[in-house]
Amino acid sequence: MKKNYTPSPIDTSDIELPDELKPLLESMAKNVHEVWAKQRISEGWTYGEKRDDNLRKHPGLVPYEELSEIEKQYDRNTSVETLKLILKLGFHITQNPPSL
């Protein structure tokens, strides 16, 4: 039996990312991809030109820099929404000075 599922993420449309967080987005997007790829590889997936769930092949198993802009945008959107949610929930993000 299929259950009806209606996603209901917290509305972050009223949150504007401060300029100082914008440089963080590309690093976060790359890491989102790296975490996803690491998980897939640990499950036995390998690179394939076309996705094949039975053979566990996926064209996205490449370094972030080799993804198309459309694929990168998916990871960027995840990063933006994560940062906006953190702010919406009342948390603050600050950068610590680099350790020497």
Short mmCIF file of N, CA and C in Angstrom, two decimals:
data_model
loop_
_atom_site.label_atom_id
_atom_site.label_comp_id
_atom_site.label_asym_id
_atom_site.label_seq_id
_atom_site.Cartn_x
_atom_site.Cartn_y
_atom_site.Cartn_z
N MET A 1 0.85 -1.17 0.00
CA MET A 1 0.00 0.00 0.00
C MET A 1 0.90 1.24 0.00
N LYS A 2 0.63 2.14 -0.93
CA LYS A 2 1.37 3.39 -0.99
C LYS A 2 0.75 4.39 -0.03
N LYS A 3 1.59 5.10 0.63
CA LYS A 3 1.12 6.16 1.52
C LYS A 3 1.23 7.47 0.77
N ASN A 4 0.29 8.34 1.03
CA ASN A 4 0.38 9.69 0.46
C ASN A 4 1.36 10.49 1.29
N TYR A 5 2.32 11.04 0.63
CA TYR A 5 3.35 11.83 1.30
C TYR A 5 3.40 13.20 0.67
N THR A 6 3.25 14.21 1.49
CA THR A 6 3.36 15.59 1.04
C THR A 6 4.51 16.24 1.79
N PRO A 7 5.64 16.48 1.11
CA PRO A 7 6.76 17.13 1.79
C PRO A 7 6.36 18.49 2.35
N SER A 8 6.84 18.79 3.53
CA SER A 8 6.52 20.08 4.13
C SER A 8 7.76 20.67 4.82
N PRO A 9 8.74 21.08 3.99
CA PRO A 9 9.93 21.69 4.59
C PRO A 9 9.57 23.01 5.26
N ILE A 10 10.39 23.39 6.22
CA ILE A 10 10.20 24.68 6.88
C ILE A 10 10.39 25.77 5.84
N ASP A 11 9.45 26.71 5.83
CA ASP A 11 9.49 27.82 4.86
C ASP A 11 10.63 28.78 5.23
N THR A 12 11.59 28.87 4.35
CA THR A 12 12.73 29.77 4.57
C THR A 12 12.73 30.93 3.59
N SER A 13 11.60 31.15 2.93
CA SER A 13 11.54 32.18 1.89
C SER A 13 11.75 33.59 2.45
N ASP A 14 11.57 33.76 3.75
CA ASP A 14 11.76 35.08 4.36
C ASP A 14 13.20 35.31 4.81
N ILE A 15 14.06 34.34 4.59
CA ILE A 15 15.45 34.44 5.03
C ILE A 15 16.34 34.84 3.85
N GLU A 16 17.10 35.89 4.05
CA GLU A 16 18.08 36.34 3.06
C GLU A 16 19.46 35.99 3.60
N LEU A 17 20.25 35.29 2.80
CA LEU A 17 21.59 34.96 3.26
C LEU A 17 22.46 36.20 3.31
N PRO A 18 23.13 36.43 4.42
CA PRO A 18 24.05 37.56 4.49
C PRO A 18 25.20 37.37 3.51
N ASP A 19 25.71 38.45 3.00
CA ASP A 19 26.81 38.40 2.02
C ASP A 19 28.01 37.61 2.53
N GLU A 20 28.28 37.68 3.83
CA GLU A 20 29.47 37.00 4.35
C GLU A 20 29.34 35.47 4.30
N LEU A 21 28.12 34.96 4.14
CA LEU A 21 27.94 33.50 4.03
C LEU A 21 28.00 33.00 2.59
N LYS A 22 27.87 33.89 1.64
CA LYS A 22 27.81 33.47 0.24
C LYS A 22 29.07 32.74 -0.24
N PRO A 23 30.28 33.14 0.22
CA PRO A 23 31.46 32.38 -0.20
C PRO A 23 31.46 30.92 0.30
N LEU A 24 30.71 30.67 1.37
CA LEU A 24 30.62 29.33 1.94
C LEU A 24 29.84 28.37 1.04
N LEU A 25 28.97 28.92 0.20
CA LEU A 25 28.06 28.08 -0.58
C LEU A 25 28.76 27.08 -1.49
N GLU A 26 29.74 27.50 -2.23
CA GLU A 26 30.40 26.58 -3.17
C GLU A 26 31.15 25.48 -2.43
N SER A 27 31.78 25.82 -1.30
CA SER A 27 32.45 24.79 -0.50
C SER A 27 31.43 23.79 0.04
N MET A 28 30.30 24.30 0.51
CA MET A 28 29.26 23.41 1.01
C MET A 28 28.71 22.53 -0.11
N ALA A 29 28.46 23.12 -1.27
CA ALA A 29 27.91 22.35 -2.39
C ALA A 29 28.86 21.23 -2.79
N LYS A 30 30.15 21.54 -2.84
CA LYS A 30 31.14 20.50 -3.18
C LYS A 30 31.11 19.40 -2.13
N ASN A 31 31.03 19.78 -0.86
CA ASN A 31 31.01 18.77 0.20
C ASN A 31 29.74 17.93 0.16
N VAL A 32 28.60 18.55 -0.16
CA VAL A 32 27.35 17.79 -0.31
C VAL A 32 27.56 16.69 -1.36
N HIS A 33 28.16 17.07 -2.47
CA HIS A 33 28.42 16.08 -3.53
C HIS A 33 29.37 14.99 -3.05
N GLU A 34 30.44 15.39 -2.35
CA GLU A 34 31.43 14.43 -1.87
C GLU A 34 30.80 13.43 -0.89
N VAL A 35 29.95 13.91 0.01
CA VAL A 35 29.27 13.03 0.97
C VAL A 35 28.37 12.05 0.22
N TRP A 36 27.60 12.56 -0.74
CA TRP A 36 26.71 11.71 -1.53
C TRP A 36 27.52 10.65 -2.28
N ALA A 37 28.61 11.07 -2.95
CA ALA A 37 29.42 10.15 -3.75
C ALA A 37 30.07 9.09 -2.86
N LYS A 38 30.58 9.49 -1.72
CA LYS A 38 31.21 8.54 -0.80
C LYS A 38 30.21 7.48 -0.36
N GLN A 39 28.99 7.91 -0.06
CA GLN A 39 27.95 6.96 0.36
C GLN A 39 27.62 5.99 -0.77
N ARG A 40 27.44 6.52 -1.98
CA ARG A 40 27.15 5.65 -3.13
C ARG A 40 28.25 4.63 -3.34
N ILE A 41 29.49 5.08 -3.33
CA ILE A 41 30.62 4.18 -3.56
C ILE A 41 30.68 3.11 -2.48
N SER A 42 30.39 3.49 -1.23
CA SER A 42 30.40 2.50 -0.15
C SER A 42 29.29 1.46 -0.33
N GLU A 43 28.26 1.81 -1.09
CA GLU A 43 27.16 0.88 -1.37
C GLU A 43 27.41 0.06 -2.64
N GLY A 44 28.61 0.23 -3.23
CA GLY A 44 28.95 -0.57 -4.40
C GLY A 44 28.68 0.08 -5.74
N TRP A 45 28.31 1.35 -5.75
CA TRP A 45 28.06 2.05 -7.00
C TRP A 45 29.39 2.46 -7.63
N THR A 46 29.41 2.51 -8.96
CA THR A 46 30.58 2.98 -9.71
C THR A 46 30.10 3.91 -10.81
N TYR A 47 31.06 4.58 -11.43
CA TYR A 47 30.73 5.49 -12.52
C TYR A 47 30.17 4.70 -13.71
N GLY A 48 29.19 5.30 -14.35
CA GLY A 48 28.65 4.79 -15.60
C GLY A 48 28.10 5.95 -16.39
N GLU A 49 28.22 5.90 -17.72
CA GLU A 49 27.75 7.01 -18.54
C GLU A 49 26.25 7.24 -18.40
N LYS A 50 25.51 6.16 -18.13
CA LYS A 50 24.06 6.27 -17.89
C LYS A 50 23.75 5.60 -16.56
N ARG A 51 22.77 6.17 -15.87
CA ARG A 51 22.38 5.58 -14.59
C ARG A 51 21.74 4.22 -14.84
N ASP A 52 22.17 3.26 -14.05
CA ASP A 52 21.60 1.91 -14.10
C ASP A 52 21.54 1.39 -12.67
N ASP A 53 20.33 1.39 -12.10
CA ASP A 53 20.18 1.00 -10.71
C ASP A 53 20.53 -0.47 -10.49
N ASN A 54 20.23 -1.32 -11.45
CA ASN A 54 20.54 -2.75 -11.29
C ASN A 54 22.04 -3.01 -11.26
N LEU A 55 22.79 -2.31 -12.09
CA LEU A 55 24.24 -2.47 -12.14
C LEU A 55 24.97 -1.51 -11.20
N ARG A 56 24.20 -0.65 -10.55
CA ARG A 56 24.75 0.36 -9.64
C ARG A 56 25.78 1.24 -10.35
N LYS A 57 25.35 1.80 -11.47
CA LYS A 57 26.18 2.74 -12.23
C LYS A 57 25.52 4.11 -12.16
N HIS A 58 26.34 5.15 -12.04
CA HIS A 58 25.77 6.51 -11.96
C HIS A 58 26.73 7.50 -12.61
N PRO A 59 26.22 8.36 -13.52
CA PRO A 59 27.09 9.33 -14.18
C PRO A 59 27.57 10.46 -13.28
N GLY A 60 26.97 10.61 -12.11
CA GLY A 60 27.36 11.67 -11.19
C GLY A 60 28.54 11.32 -10.31
N LEU A 61 29.05 10.11 -10.43
CA LEU A 61 30.19 9.71 -9.61
C LEU A 61 31.50 10.19 -10.24
N VAL A 62 31.63 11.49 -10.26
CA VAL A 62 32.82 12.18 -10.77
C VAL A 62 33.12 13.31 -9.79
N PRO A 63 34.33 13.87 -9.84
CA PRO A 63 34.62 15.03 -8.98
C PRO A 63 33.62 16.17 -9.25
N TYR A 64 33.34 16.93 -8.21
CA TYR A 64 32.39 18.04 -8.30
C TYR A 64 32.69 18.96 -9.48
N GLU A 65 33.97 19.22 -9.71
CA GLU A 65 34.38 20.13 -10.78
C GLU A 65 33.96 19.62 -12.16
N GLU A 66 33.73 18.32 -12.30
CA GLU A 66 33.35 17.74 -13.58
C GLU A 66 31.84 17.66 -13.79
N LEU A 67 31.06 18.02 -12.77
CA LEU A 67 29.61 18.01 -12.91
C LEU A 67 29.16 19.14 -13.83
N SER A 68 28.02 18.94 -14.46
CA SER A 68 27.44 20.02 -15.25
C SER A 68 26.94 21.11 -14.30
N GLU A 69 26.72 22.30 -14.82
CA GLU A 69 26.21 23.39 -13.98
C GLU A 69 24.84 23.03 -13.41
N ILE A 70 24.04 22.30 -14.16
CA ILE A 70 22.71 21.89 -13.65
C ILE A 70 22.87 20.98 -12.44
N GLU A 71 23.81 20.03 -12.51
CA GLU A 71 24.04 19.14 -11.38
C GLU A 71 24.64 19.89 -10.19
N LYS A 72 25.55 20.81 -10.46
CA LYS A 72 26.12 21.62 -9.37
C LYS A 72 25.04 22.45 -8.69
N GLN A 73 24.09 22.95 -9.47
CA GLN A 73 23.04 23.79 -8.91
C GLN A 73 22.17 23.01 -7.91
N TYR A 74 21.98 21.73 -8.15
CA TYR A 74 21.23 20.90 -7.21
C TYR A 74 21.92 20.91 -5.84
N ASP A 75 23.25 20.73 -5.85
CA ASP A 75 24.02 20.74 -4.60
C ASP A 75 24.03 22.13 -3.98
N ARG A 76 24.11 23.17 -4.81
CA ARG A 76 24.07 24.55 -4.29
C ARG A 76 22.73 24.83 -3.61
N ASN A 77 21.64 24.38 -4.23
CA ASN A 77 20.31 24.60 -3.64
C ASN A 77 20.20 23.94 -2.28
N THR A 78 20.73 22.72 -2.17
CA THR A 78 20.73 22.04 -0.87
C THR A 78 21.49 22.86 0.15
N SER A 79 22.63 23.40 -0.25
CA SER A 79 23.45 24.20 0.65
C SER A 79 22.75 25.48 1.07
N VAL A 80 22.15 26.17 0.12
CA VAL A 80 21.43 27.41 0.42
C VAL A 80 20.30 27.14 1.41
N GLU A 81 19.52 26.12 1.14
CA GLU A 81 18.39 25.82 2.02
C GLU A 81 18.85 25.39 3.41
N THR A 82 19.97 24.69 3.49
CA THR A 82 20.51 24.30 4.79
C THR A 82 20.94 25.53 5.59
N LEU A 83 21.66 26.44 4.94
CA LEU A 83 22.07 27.67 5.63
C LEU A 83 20.86 28.50 6.05
N LYS A 84 19.88 28.63 5.18
CA LYS A 84 18.69 29.41 5.51
C LYS A 84 17.92 28.78 6.67
N LEU A 85 17.87 27.46 6.73
CA LEU A 85 17.19 26.79 7.83
C LEU A 85 17.92 27.05 9.14
N ILE A 86 19.25 26.97 9.13
CA ILE A 86 20.03 27.24 10.34
C ILE A 86 19.70 28.64 10.86
N LEU A 87 19.66 29.62 9.97
CA LEU A 87 19.34 30.99 10.38
C LEU A 87 17.90 31.12 10.85
N LYS A 88 16.99 30.47 10.15
CA LYS A 88 15.56 30.52 10.52
C LYS A 88 15.34 29.97 11.93
N LEU A 89 16.12 28.94 12.29
CA LEU A 89 15.97 28.32 13.60
C LEU A 89 16.66 29.11 14.71
N GLY A 90 17.26 30.25 14.34
CA GLY A 90 17.82 31.14 15.35
C GLY A 90 19.30 30.94 15.65
N PHE A 91 19.94 30.10 14.88
CA PHE A 91 21.38 29.90 15.08
C PHE A 91 22.16 30.96 14.33
N HIS A 92 23.38 31.16 14.75
CA HIS A 92 24.27 32.13 14.11
C HIS A 92 25.49 31.39 13.58
N ILE A 93 25.95 31.80 12.43
CA ILE A 93 27.13 31.20 11.82
C ILE A 93 28.22 32.26 11.79
N THR A 94 29.34 31.94 12.39
CA THR A 94 30.47 32.85 12.38
C THR A 94 31.70 32.08 11.93
N GLN A 95 32.62 32.80 11.35
CA GLN A 95 33.87 32.19 10.90
C GLN A 95 34.94 32.44 11.96
N ASN A 96 35.57 31.39 12.40
CA ASN A 96 36.68 31.53 13.33
C ASN A 96 37.92 31.94 12.54
N PRO A 97 38.79 32.71 13.18
CA PRO A 97 40.04 33.06 12.48
C PRO A 97 40.80 31.77 12.17
N PRO A 98 41.49 31.73 11.02
CA PRO A 98 42.23 30.52 10.69
C PRO A 98 43.33 30.26 11.72
N SER A 99 43.51 28.98 12.08
CA SER A 99 44.57 28.66 13.03
C SER A 99 45.90 28.59 12.31
N LEU A 100 46.91 29.08 12.96
CA LEU A 100 48.25 29.12 12.33
C LEU A 100 49.03 27.88 12.65
#
